[in-house]
């Protein structure tokens, strides 16, 4: 590998074709009798001399020096040569075989099941060939250069290697170890830390009965005031509404953290960045998604894009294949083992991630081109204890319907006001489901995502805090599409509410352990963020019914003074008013920061929107009893006003 001299410039490569140091300097005057020097190219490109023009090889070498990657990867990403063709030339040059990974090789692979994920990460595994053991090496990063250097320094060892394309390597692992990787993706977290997973461990009939009894008991306590006494019931719910509203106000009033200084790092200093997108029935979203990824301001040689599809979703894979994506885009298919959820799909792909950082996006996302660079600035600015940085999400089809306008106001308040405040307060951050950027090693350390939690993002933000890490927001925007019809909105919001219930149950099942992990203030923050969000949605229609009953009593007796002095009526009015006021305030601040005050009038419909939230919450509670891990699919790329659809029409 090339070394840097004291001036910071890379020295020329010193392979078999490099000139001796004393002969590198060109004469001042051209001597036609003196032969031209052989271009100094990377050793991994020696096998291409005479096939690829020398100027192209030199350009790839220079580019590889600037990026710190193999020159072969540069040529492959440029489309000069296909990966399989390059490996054929390199194998012939080094006199080593190409790994023909067939079904029969499953029995020759020496990896135990618990090391499959590690092999996917390292890009190497051992295999038995006749009387010897060889290493199968995937074509990644600097692997070709490493083999060329071994061939020069230790020619006796080079025969112990075989080459494989990244696609063949990954396919062999998924075919040979796919079931083991899928089980690890589904059960890894629950096996390592059972108390931090929403996996259902209830197997016997009596255990299922008691789980149902607990859920129905919670519903009964909320719905039937007589179980606690009407005064106590009203006081508890009022306190919950007021605390939740006050918490949101606090998030609004706290000044934002200082923005990191915007840098433009040289390409050589940029790390490899993995971008993961879980796709399910997203054939119409693929074209605009790949265009958005292509628009990222990041050297594509350092991009590692993983599109994760489900086993049954052939239409999405066909849509990807028709577009013939660039070499840095790989498609991984998840076996039908365990729950069919987005977090399980992401866990399955995580061992194949090559980047030091991982970004997660959704199929309909259109991220700002500088987002990856801005995320790196945020990581550098806030310190090594930052495990995740969250970009803002913005609705780009707000004007399409009343529901999408309200969704836009809600998102503006959540991502441009509230999360910034929680970040400044150093409280656990309930992450959004998209535009999360993680340190890859930390993400693996904490167990990845909970495959059984249908709001895996919020759960992961709290779990990172329990492991001693922080999450912050940063100034970059991803544009998303909001549901425009009530039916689609209800399915999506019911899943979110069910996930919040799962998250609440996971992190509050042992309050003492939570307090020990995060401290008093953060533990209270988790209780308010997770528990109050669900409780207020469940209780809202019941408070309205109580207010209506009080008003009816006052109308019958005709005693206005008795109506006003009633002990419970002020409590209910306080709870409802605090909730409305907090919703409107947060929404207005978010719309103002987004310069979208033309949508502000929609906040007058907050009482009706709260009613929809309550329907979603009660539906989620019923699903938690019947289908706790069912993932209700949200169809994307259906709005003609969204960026995704407009980009798809142009592509």
XYZ file of C-alpha atoms in Angstrom:
651
model
C 0.000 0.000 0.000
C 1.281 3.443 -0.860
C 2.691 5.503 1.975
C 2.629 9.249 2.465
C 5.808 11.228 2.627
C 6.308 14.173 4.969
C 4.724 16.536 2.489
C 1.481 14.568 2.463
C 1.703 13.425 -1.195
C 1.528 9.702 -1.928
C 4.676 8.033 -3.132
C 4.558 6.125 -6.413
C 3.609 2.475 -6.257
C 6.617 0.180 -6.198
C 5.560 -2.950 -8.016
C 7.339 -5.002 -10.601
C 6.824 -2.329 -13.258
C 7.858 0.657 -11.142
C 11.040 2.476 -12.050
C 14.024 2.590 -9.747
C 14.110 5.813 -7.674
C 17.097 7.211 -9.528
C 15.342 6.805 -12.875
C 11.991 8.375 -11.975
C 12.923 11.958 -12.841
C 12.457 12.910 -16.480
C 15.404 14.667 -18.210
C 15.131 18.396 -18.709
C 15.458 17.987 -22.444
C 13.661 15.295 -24.397
C 15.993 12.641 -25.744
C 14.324 10.679 -28.565
C 16.764 7.824 -28.016
C 15.633 7.458 -24.368
C 12.558 5.200 -23.958
C 9.505 6.700 -22.333
C 9.038 5.589 -18.699
C 6.395 3.017 -17.999
C 3.381 4.676 -16.296
C 3.349 4.001 -12.575
C 0.051 2.301 -11.914
C -1.384 0.451 -8.957
C -0.183 -3.157 -8.694
C -3.729 -4.492 -8.914
C -3.968 -3.011 -12.422
C -0.861 -4.729 -13.798
C -3.085 -7.513 -15.082
C -4.889 -5.017 -17.331
C -1.848 -3.693 -19.219
C -2.440 -3.995 -22.923
C -6.194 -4.385 -22.378
C -7.060 -0.969 -20.926
C -5.328 2.199 -22.202
C -2.414 3.354 -20.067
C -3.941 6.788 -19.510
C -7.082 5.157 -18.113
C -5.042 2.952 -15.798
C -3.091 5.994 -14.625
C -6.291 7.969 -14.036
C -7.744 5.092 -12.002
C -4.516 4.882 -10.005
C -4.610 8.590 -9.232
C -8.244 8.374 -8.250
C -7.568 5.406 -5.980
C -4.786 7.346 -4.247
C -7.103 10.276 -3.602
C -9.870 8.033 -2.274
C -7.779 5.467 -0.424
C -9.428 2.513 -2.172
C -8.338 -0.086 -4.701
C -7.800 1.112 -8.261
C -9.732 -1.920 -9.482
C -12.824 -0.640 -7.695
C -12.446 2.672 -9.492
C -12.436 1.032 -12.926
C -15.366 -1.204 -12.010
C -17.423 1.711 -10.674
C -16.569 3.742 -13.768
C -17.955 0.920 -15.897
C -14.649 0.411 -17.720
C -14.622 -3.283 -16.913
C -17.039 -5.667 -15.250
C -16.071 -7.176 -11.934
C -16.125 -10.768 -13.202
C -13.927 -9.884 -16.186
C -11.433 -8.074 -13.962
C -11.191 -10.966 -11.524
C -10.572 -13.344 -14.402
C -7.578 -11.252 -15.492
C -6.309 -10.888 -11.919
C -6.636 -14.621 -11.233
C -4.628 -15.425 -14.340
C -2.001 -12.829 -13.389
C -1.608 -14.245 -9.861
C -2.105 -17.869 -10.941
C -4.907 -18.467 -8.458
C -8.396 -19.836 -9.185
C -11.745 -18.115 -9.351
C -13.997 -19.543 -6.659
C -16.802 -21.428 -8.355
C -19.160 -21.479 -5.404
C -21.633 -24.242 -6.151
C -24.218 -25.945 -4.013
C -21.743 -28.728 -3.223
C -19.377 -26.211 -1.641
C -21.735 -25.820 1.287
C -20.218 -28.923 2.861
C -16.686 -27.703 2.213
C -17.172 -24.361 3.962
C -15.422 -24.482 7.342
C -17.438 -21.720 8.998
C -19.525 -22.606 12.034
C -22.999 -21.030 11.964
C -22.161 -18.398 14.572
C -19.434 -16.949 12.301
C -21.486 -16.433 9.147
C -22.236 -12.810 10.005
C -18.566 -12.123 10.681
C -17.607 -13.626 7.300
C -20.131 -11.370 5.576
C -18.588 -8.358 7.291
C -14.957 -9.302 6.588
C -15.524 -10.561 3.037
C -13.563 -13.752 3.593
C -14.121 -17.337 4.682
C -12.251 -20.658 4.639
C -13.125 -23.554 2.384
C -11.654 -27.044 2.017
C -10.264 -27.980 -1.408
C -8.935 -31.535 -1.761
C -6.116 -31.770 0.789
C -5.764 -28.063 1.506
C -7.675 -25.198 3.052
C -8.063 -21.972 1.112
C -9.439 -18.522 1.768
C -12.230 -17.281 -0.491
C -11.850 -13.511 -0.774
C -14.583 -11.187 -2.021
C -13.686 -8.379 -4.388
C -13.952 -5.399 -2.047
C -12.059 -2.263 -1.090
C -8.336 -3.157 -1.122
C -8.591 -6.942 -1.376
C -7.077 -7.097 -4.892
C -4.117 -4.963 -3.843
C -3.627 -7.091 -0.735
C -3.383 -10.235 -2.855
C -0.919 -8.579 -5.255
C 1.296 -7.552 -2.346
C 1.158 -11.079 -0.903
C 2.149 -12.489 -4.301
C 5.279 -10.305 -4.275
C 6.212 -10.616 -0.596
C 5.158 -14.248 0.066
C 4.660 -16.104 -3.234
C 4.433 -19.356 -1.292
C 1.178 -18.184 0.316
C -0.712 -16.840 -2.675
C -1.844 -20.318 -3.739
C -3.995 -20.454 -0.605
C -6.482 -17.886 -1.945
C -9.441 -17.910 -4.313
C -11.250 -14.903 -5.767
C -14.992 -14.320 -5.833
C -17.124 -11.438 -7.040
C -18.996 -9.630 -4.301
C -22.282 -10.842 -5.782
C -21.174 -14.504 -5.852
C -19.697 -14.221 -2.350
C -22.892 -12.760 -0.890
C -25.073 -15.201 -2.808
C -23.113 -18.171 -1.461
C -23.405 -16.884 2.102
C -27.127 -16.216 1.795
C -27.737 -19.592 0.114
C -25.525 -21.488 2.526
C -26.153 -19.508 5.705
C -29.286 -17.519 4.877
C -31.446 -19.331 7.388
C -28.869 -18.883 10.150
C -28.454 -15.198 9.293
C -32.237 -14.744 9.229
C -32.628 -16.391 12.631
C -29.896 -14.159 13.992
C -31.613 -11.118 12.466
C -34.890 -12.118 14.101
C -33.678 -13.446 17.443
C -30.236 -11.945 18.026
C -31.383 -9.098 20.267
C -33.904 -11.172 22.222
C -31.284 -13.856 22.818
C -28.564 -11.430 23.997
C -30.801 -9.081 26.002
C -34.279 -10.601 26.455
C -35.443 -7.643 28.514
C -34.773 -5.201 25.664
C -36.825 -6.960 22.986
C -40.532 -6.952 22.215
C -40.364 -10.595 21.110
C -43.303 -12.589 22.403
C -41.986 -15.205 24.754
C -45.481 -16.344 25.748
C -45.857 -19.870 24.399
C -48.280 -21.706 26.667
C -52.017 -21.172 26.666
C -51.961 -19.782 30.192
C -49.209 -17.312 29.348
C -51.189 -16.070 26.363
C -54.267 -15.809 28.564
C -52.483 -13.650 31.123
C -51.039 -11.399 28.407
C -54.551 -10.853 27.043
C -55.858 -10.239 30.552
C -53.231 -7.568 31.197
C -53.962 -5.737 27.920
C -57.721 -5.870 28.493
C -57.199 -4.741 32.068
C -55.299 -1.666 30.902
C -58.072 -0.887 28.443
C -60.657 -1.326 31.174
C -58.867 0.966 33.610
C -58.743 3.666 30.941
C -62.271 3.175 29.709
C -64.189 2.563 32.931
C -63.663 5.310 35.510
C -65.466 3.390 38.233
C -62.567 0.952 38.482
C -60.427 3.651 40.058
C -63.042 6.095 41.191
C -64.063 8.962 38.948
C -62.103 11.630 40.818
C -58.863 9.645 40.856
C -59.333 8.645 37.222
C -59.867 12.246 36.153
C -56.901 13.460 38.153
C -54.536 10.864 36.677
C -55.576 11.554 33.104
C -55.430 15.313 33.598
C -51.940 15.033 35.043
C -50.895 12.867 32.104
C -52.197 15.367 29.549
C -50.633 18.329 31.350
C -47.255 16.629 31.801
C -47.194 15.546 28.160
C -48.127 19.056 27.009
C -45.552 20.616 29.328
C -42.904 18.277 28.044
C -43.660 19.360 24.483
C -43.542 23.015 25.507
C -40.165 22.422 27.118
C -38.876 20.914 23.889
C -40.062 24.018 22.019
C -38.410 26.526 24.338
C -34.965 24.967 24.674
C -32.421 26.598 22.326
C -31.057 24.377 19.606
C -27.588 22.918 19.865
C -24.987 24.915 17.907
C -24.869 23.801 14.306
C -21.631 22.062 13.300
C -19.290 23.946 11.035
C -19.963 22.926 7.464
C -16.907 21.353 5.949
C -16.172 19.831 2.593
C -13.815 17.021 3.389
C -11.482 15.861 0.644
C -12.623 12.594 -0.873
C -9.580 10.848 0.611
C -10.816 11.610 4.147
C -14.351 10.377 3.575
C -15.167 6.936 5.009
C -17.058 4.248 3.161
C -20.745 4.952 3.784
C -23.421 2.247 3.683
C -26.937 3.216 2.630
C -29.616 0.633 3.440
C -33.207 0.640 2.199
C -35.691 -2.101 3.057
C -38.103 -2.607 0.138
C -41.357 -4.528 0.047
C -43.721 -4.234 -2.911
C -41.972 -1.047 -4.018
C -41.507 -1.666 -7.754
C -42.860 1.796 -8.597
C -40.507 3.484 -6.111
C -37.245 1.934 -7.302
C -36.451 4.298 -10.188
C -36.804 7.582 -8.255
C -35.044 6.020 -5.269
C -31.977 5.062 -7.300
C -31.989 8.525 -8.880
C -32.002 10.141 -5.431
C -29.063 7.944 -4.399
C -27.203 8.835 -7.609
C -27.697 12.542 -6.773
C -25.891 12.222 -3.432
C -22.795 14.399 -3.164
C -20.512 11.538 -2.231
C -17.929 9.615 -4.269
C -19.740 6.570 -5.529
C -16.597 4.484 -5.103
C -17.107 4.977 -1.352
C -20.833 4.300 -1.388
C -22.119 0.885 -0.367
C -25.819 0.743 -1.249
C -27.834 -2.253 -0.045
C -31.402 -2.780 -1.245
C -33.086 -5.374 0.966
C -36.041 -7.277 -0.490
C -38.337 -9.961 0.876
C -38.254 -13.507 -0.497
C -41.747 -13.302 -1.992
C -41.245 -9.870 -3.583
C -40.093 -10.824 -7.067
C -41.666 -7.759 -8.698
C -39.396 -5.349 -6.811
C -36.292 -7.365 -7.690
C -37.320 -7.386 -11.345
C -37.802 -3.618 -11.263
C -34.294 -3.208 -9.842
C -32.794 -5.555 -12.436
C -34.431 -3.670 -15.316
C -32.690 -0.475 -14.217
C -29.259 -2.165 -14.191
C -27.951 -0.330 -11.116
C -24.316 0.650 -10.702
C -21.783 -1.814 -9.220
C -21.918 -0.185 -5.780
C -25.592 -1.195 -5.467
C -26.242 -4.722 -4.199
C -29.538 -6.512 -3.670
C -29.979 -8.844 -0.710
C -33.034 -11.058 -0.251
C -34.303 -11.932 3.219
C -35.532 -15.504 3.826
C -39.065 -15.915 5.148
C -37.970 -16.767 8.691
C -39.258 -14.873 11.705
C -41.452 -11.772 11.484
C -41.731 -10.036 8.123
C -40.770 -6.596 9.372
C -38.513 -3.779 8.287
C -36.194 -4.121 11.329
C -35.615 -7.816 10.613
C -34.720 -6.979 7.012
C -32.258 -4.317 8.155
C -30.711 -6.701 10.685
C -30.265 -9.300 7.956
C -28.395 -6.804 5.767
C -26.287 -5.319 8.574
C -23.488 -7.966 8.431
C -23.003 -7.163 4.733
C -22.521 -3.439 5.400
C -18.956 -2.350 4.550
C -19.236 1.263 5.683
C -18.029 2.837 8.908
C -21.397 4.614 8.952
C -24.860 3.366 8.015
C -27.751 5.498 6.781
C -31.303 4.144 6.666
C -33.856 5.523 4.229
C -37.333 4.554 3.088
C -38.398 3.739 -0.452
C -40.127 7.086 -1.043
C -37.360 9.248 0.424
C -35.671 12.063 -1.494
C -32.758 13.177 0.624
C -30.756 16.373 0.168
C -27.590 15.646 -1.839
C -25.239 16.786 0.942
C -26.897 14.757 3.677
C -24.137 12.172 4.120
C -21.476 14.875 4.381
C -23.650 16.870 6.794
C -24.080 13.756 8.944
C -20.300 13.292 9.123
C -19.952 16.931 10.184
C -22.471 16.308 12.970
C -20.661 13.185 14.190
C -17.354 15.059 14.222
C -18.830 18.109 15.972
C -20.716 16.376 18.789
C -18.120 13.796 19.800
C -17.555 10.040 19.959
C -20.496 9.317 22.288
C -22.919 10.185 19.485
C -24.209 6.930 18.027
C -26.849 8.349 15.690
C -27.694 11.635 14.007
C -31.225 12.254 12.765
C -32.087 14.415 9.757
C -35.395 16.245 9.490
C -38.279 14.708 7.586
C -40.538 16.981 5.546
C -43.791 16.174 3.768
C -43.636 17.147 0.103
C -47.298 16.566 -0.839
C -48.843 18.646 1.941
C -51.266 20.485 -0.332
C -52.879 17.330 -1.699
C -55.492 16.756 1.008
C -56.612 17.911 4.427
C -54.992 14.855 5.974
C -51.635 15.428 4.269
C -51.654 19.074 5.420
C -52.154 18.003 9.016
C -49.452 15.372 8.580
C -47.088 18.083 7.302
C -47.774 20.321 10.315
C -47.266 17.359 12.648
C -43.940 16.440 11.014
C -42.749 20.053 11.056
C -43.352 20.284 14.780
C -41.836 16.879 15.497
C -38.650 17.076 13.439
C -37.939 20.802 13.332
C -38.909 21.722 16.893
C -39.458 18.919 19.393
C -36.591 16.595 18.467
C -34.160 19.517 18.388
C -35.240 20.376 21.938
C -34.869 16.813 23.196
C -31.450 16.682 21.576
C -30.390 19.890 23.345
C -31.651 18.490 26.667
C -29.573 15.308 26.124
C -32.716 13.196 26.474
C -33.305 9.910 24.639
C -34.399 10.660 21.100
C -37.372 8.801 19.576
C -35.846 8.423 16.133
C -37.840 8.753 12.945
C -38.053 5.718 10.718
C -35.856 7.251 8.056
C -32.734 9.370 7.608
C -31.058 7.862 10.671
C -27.264 7.801 10.382
C -25.408 5.401 12.703
C -21.876 4.468 13.610
C -21.818 0.925 12.283
C -19.754 -0.567 15.119
C -22.066 0.933 17.753
C -25.161 -0.283 15.916
C -23.800 -3.822 15.904
C -22.728 -3.542 19.537
C -26.239 -2.699 20.791
C -27.845 -5.520 18.795
C -29.167 -3.608 15.791
C -32.917 -3.209 15.505
C -35.574 -5.146 17.394
C -37.104 -7.344 14.703
C -40.299 -7.750 16.744
C -40.998 -4.053 17.381
C -43.064 -2.379 14.670
C -41.776 1.063 15.707
C -38.150 -0.038 15.726
C -36.751 3.478 15.324
C -38.144 4.926 18.552
C -37.137 1.786 20.450
C -33.574 1.945 19.124
C -33.180 5.594 20.145
C -34.083 4.702 23.738
C -31.923 1.567 23.737
C -28.892 3.558 22.577
C -29.393 5.832 25.588
C -29.486 2.794 27.876
C -26.098 1.734 26.504
C -24.645 5.161 27.268
C -24.837 6.704 23.790
C -26.553 9.843 22.577
C -28.550 10.766 19.492
C -28.726 14.299 18.071
C -30.421 16.059 15.196
C -28.666 17.855 12.372
C -29.626 20.326 9.671
C -30.522 18.315 6.600
C -33.874 17.411 5.093
C -35.382 14.290 3.583
C -38.636 14.680 1.675
C -41.337 12.086 2.248
C -44.806 11.341 0.994
C -47.740 11.515 3.418
C -50.833 9.316 3.124
C -53.673 11.221 1.514
C -56.535 8.857 2.376
C -57.811 7.956 5.821
C -57.559 4.197 5.215
C -53.817 4.343 4.420
C -53.180 6.810 7.235
C -55.050 4.614 9.732
C -53.015 1.509 8.882
C -49.739 3.389 9.205
C -50.678 5.207 12.420
C -52.075 2.059 14.027
C -48.725 0.378 13.436
C -46.906 3.350 14.955
C -49.179 3.337 17.998
C -48.769 -0.419 18.425
C -45.004 0.045 18.242
C -45.135 2.753 20.892
C -47.076 0.374 23.122
C -44.414 -2.283 22.567
C -41.648 0.251 23.282
C -43.382 1.388 26.460
C -43.774 -2.197 27.646
C -40.128 -3.033 26.879
C -38.480 -0.064 28.558
C -40.873 0.387 31.479
C -41.218 -3.295 32.358
C -38.340 -2.819 34.797
C -38.330 0.832 35.952
C -35.497 0.256 38.400
C -33.209 -1.081 35.663
C -34.165 1.805 33.367
C -33.346 4.295 36.119
C -30.016 2.571 36.722
C -29.178 2.680 33.003
C -30.061 6.292 32.182
C -30.585 8.187 35.457
C -33.610 9.934 36.922
C -34.164 12.707 34.376
C -33.792 10.493 31.312
C -35.929 7.749 32.853
C -38.728 10.278 33.386
C -38.181 11.455 29.824
C -38.624 7.902 28.518
C -41.819 7.482 30.541
C -43.262 10.725 29.165
C -42.102 10.189 25.572
C -43.282 6.600 25.322
C -46.092 6.170 27.850
C -47.893 9.517 27.681
C -47.999 9.474 23.897
C -50.127 6.327 23.969
C -52.149 7.084 27.093
C -53.340 10.498 25.900
C -54.458 9.053 22.553
C -56.434 6.296 24.288
C -58.006 8.624 26.842
C -58.972 11.523 24.559
C -62.414 10.273 23.425
C -63.292 9.276 26.982
C -62.574 12.780 28.229
C -64.803 14.190 25.484
C -67.597 11.856 26.564
C -67.208 12.958 30.179
C -67.335 16.631 29.168
C -70.477 15.975 27.122
C -72.103 14.203 30.065
C -71.272 17.095 32.394
C -72.702 19.560 29.893
C -75.844 17.454 29.644
C -76.296 17.436 33.393
C -75.869 21.180 33.532
C -78.467 21.630 30.793
C -80.985 19.484 32.624
C -80.649 21.187 36.002
C -80.278 24.628 34.518
C -77.736 25.407 37.208
C -74.871 27.139 35.465
C -73.056 27.696 38.755
C -73.255 24.025 39.554
C -71.804 23.251 36.145
C -68.850 25.570 36.658
C -68.047 24.547 40.208
C -68.154 20.860 39.481
C -64.917 19.368 40.736
C -64.187 17.232 37.696
C -65.217 19.487 34.848
C -62.240 21.870 35.293
C -59.869 18.919 35.279
C -61.191 17.628 31.965
C -61.158 21.064 30.376
C -57.596 21.624 31.601
C -56.419 18.344 30.107
C -58.029 18.915 26.724
C -56.963 22.567 26.549
C -53.348 21.782 27.419
C -53.197 19.141 24.719
C -54.722 21.387 22.064
C -52.507 24.315 22.963
C -49.340 22.207 22.856
C -50.276 20.685 19.498
C -51.027 24.054 17.911
C -47.934 25.735 19.357
C -45.510 23.029 18.283
C -47.112 22.821 14.857
C -47.005 26.589 14.306
C -43.352 26.782 15.326
C -42.477 23.946 12.973
C -44.371 25.451 10.051
C -42.745 28.831 10.703
C -39.266 27.290 10.636
C -40.190 25.503 7.421
C -41.686 28.705 5.990
C -44.955 26.908 5.384
C -47.314 29.108 7.357
C -49.783 28.884 4.462
C -50.757 25.515 5.985
C -51.212 26.914 9.514
C -55.005 27.023 9.280
C -55.094 23.227 9.316
C -54.208 23.253 13.015
C -57.735 24.465 13.738
C -58.762 20.909 12.961
C -56.541 19.487 15.709
C -59.562 18.239 17.745
C -60.726 16.152 14.782
C -57.208 14.893 14.106
C -56.918 13.836 17.729
C -60.066 11.802 17.212
C -58.387 9.943 14.355
C -55.321 9.377 16.545
C -57.552 7.853 19.201
C -59.153 5.501 16.689
C -55.676 4.426 15.599
C -54.606 3.927 19.225
C -57.569 1.718 20.139
C -57.131 -0.231 16.916
C -53.465 -0.682 17.813
C -54.371 -1.951 21.288
C -56.638 -4.572 19.743
C -53.891 -5.595 17.290
C -51.405 -5.819 20.143
C -53.651 -8.482 21.612
C -54.323 -10.368 18.370
C -51.336 -9.685 16.054
C -48.594 -7.982 18.068
C -45.891 -8.230 15.398
C -47.893 -7.749 12.230
C -46.420 -5.031 9.992
C -49.137 -3.192 8.067
C -47.650 -2.089 4.771
C -47.815 1.585 3.739
C -47.973 1.936 -0.030
C -45.616 4.595 -1.385
C -45.304 6.553 -4.639
C -49.078 6.980 -4.999
C -49.318 10.761 -4.703
C -48.909 12.666 -8.011
C -47.572 15.664 -6.084
C -44.769 13.851 -4.307
C -41.173 14.149 -5.425
C -40.968 10.373 -5.754
C -43.714 10.191 -8.353
C -42.456 13.228 -10.275
C -38.925 11.811 -10.401
C -40.279 8.429 -11.458
C -42.182 9.991 -14.334
C -39.034 11.713 -15.549
C -36.863 8.608 -15.314
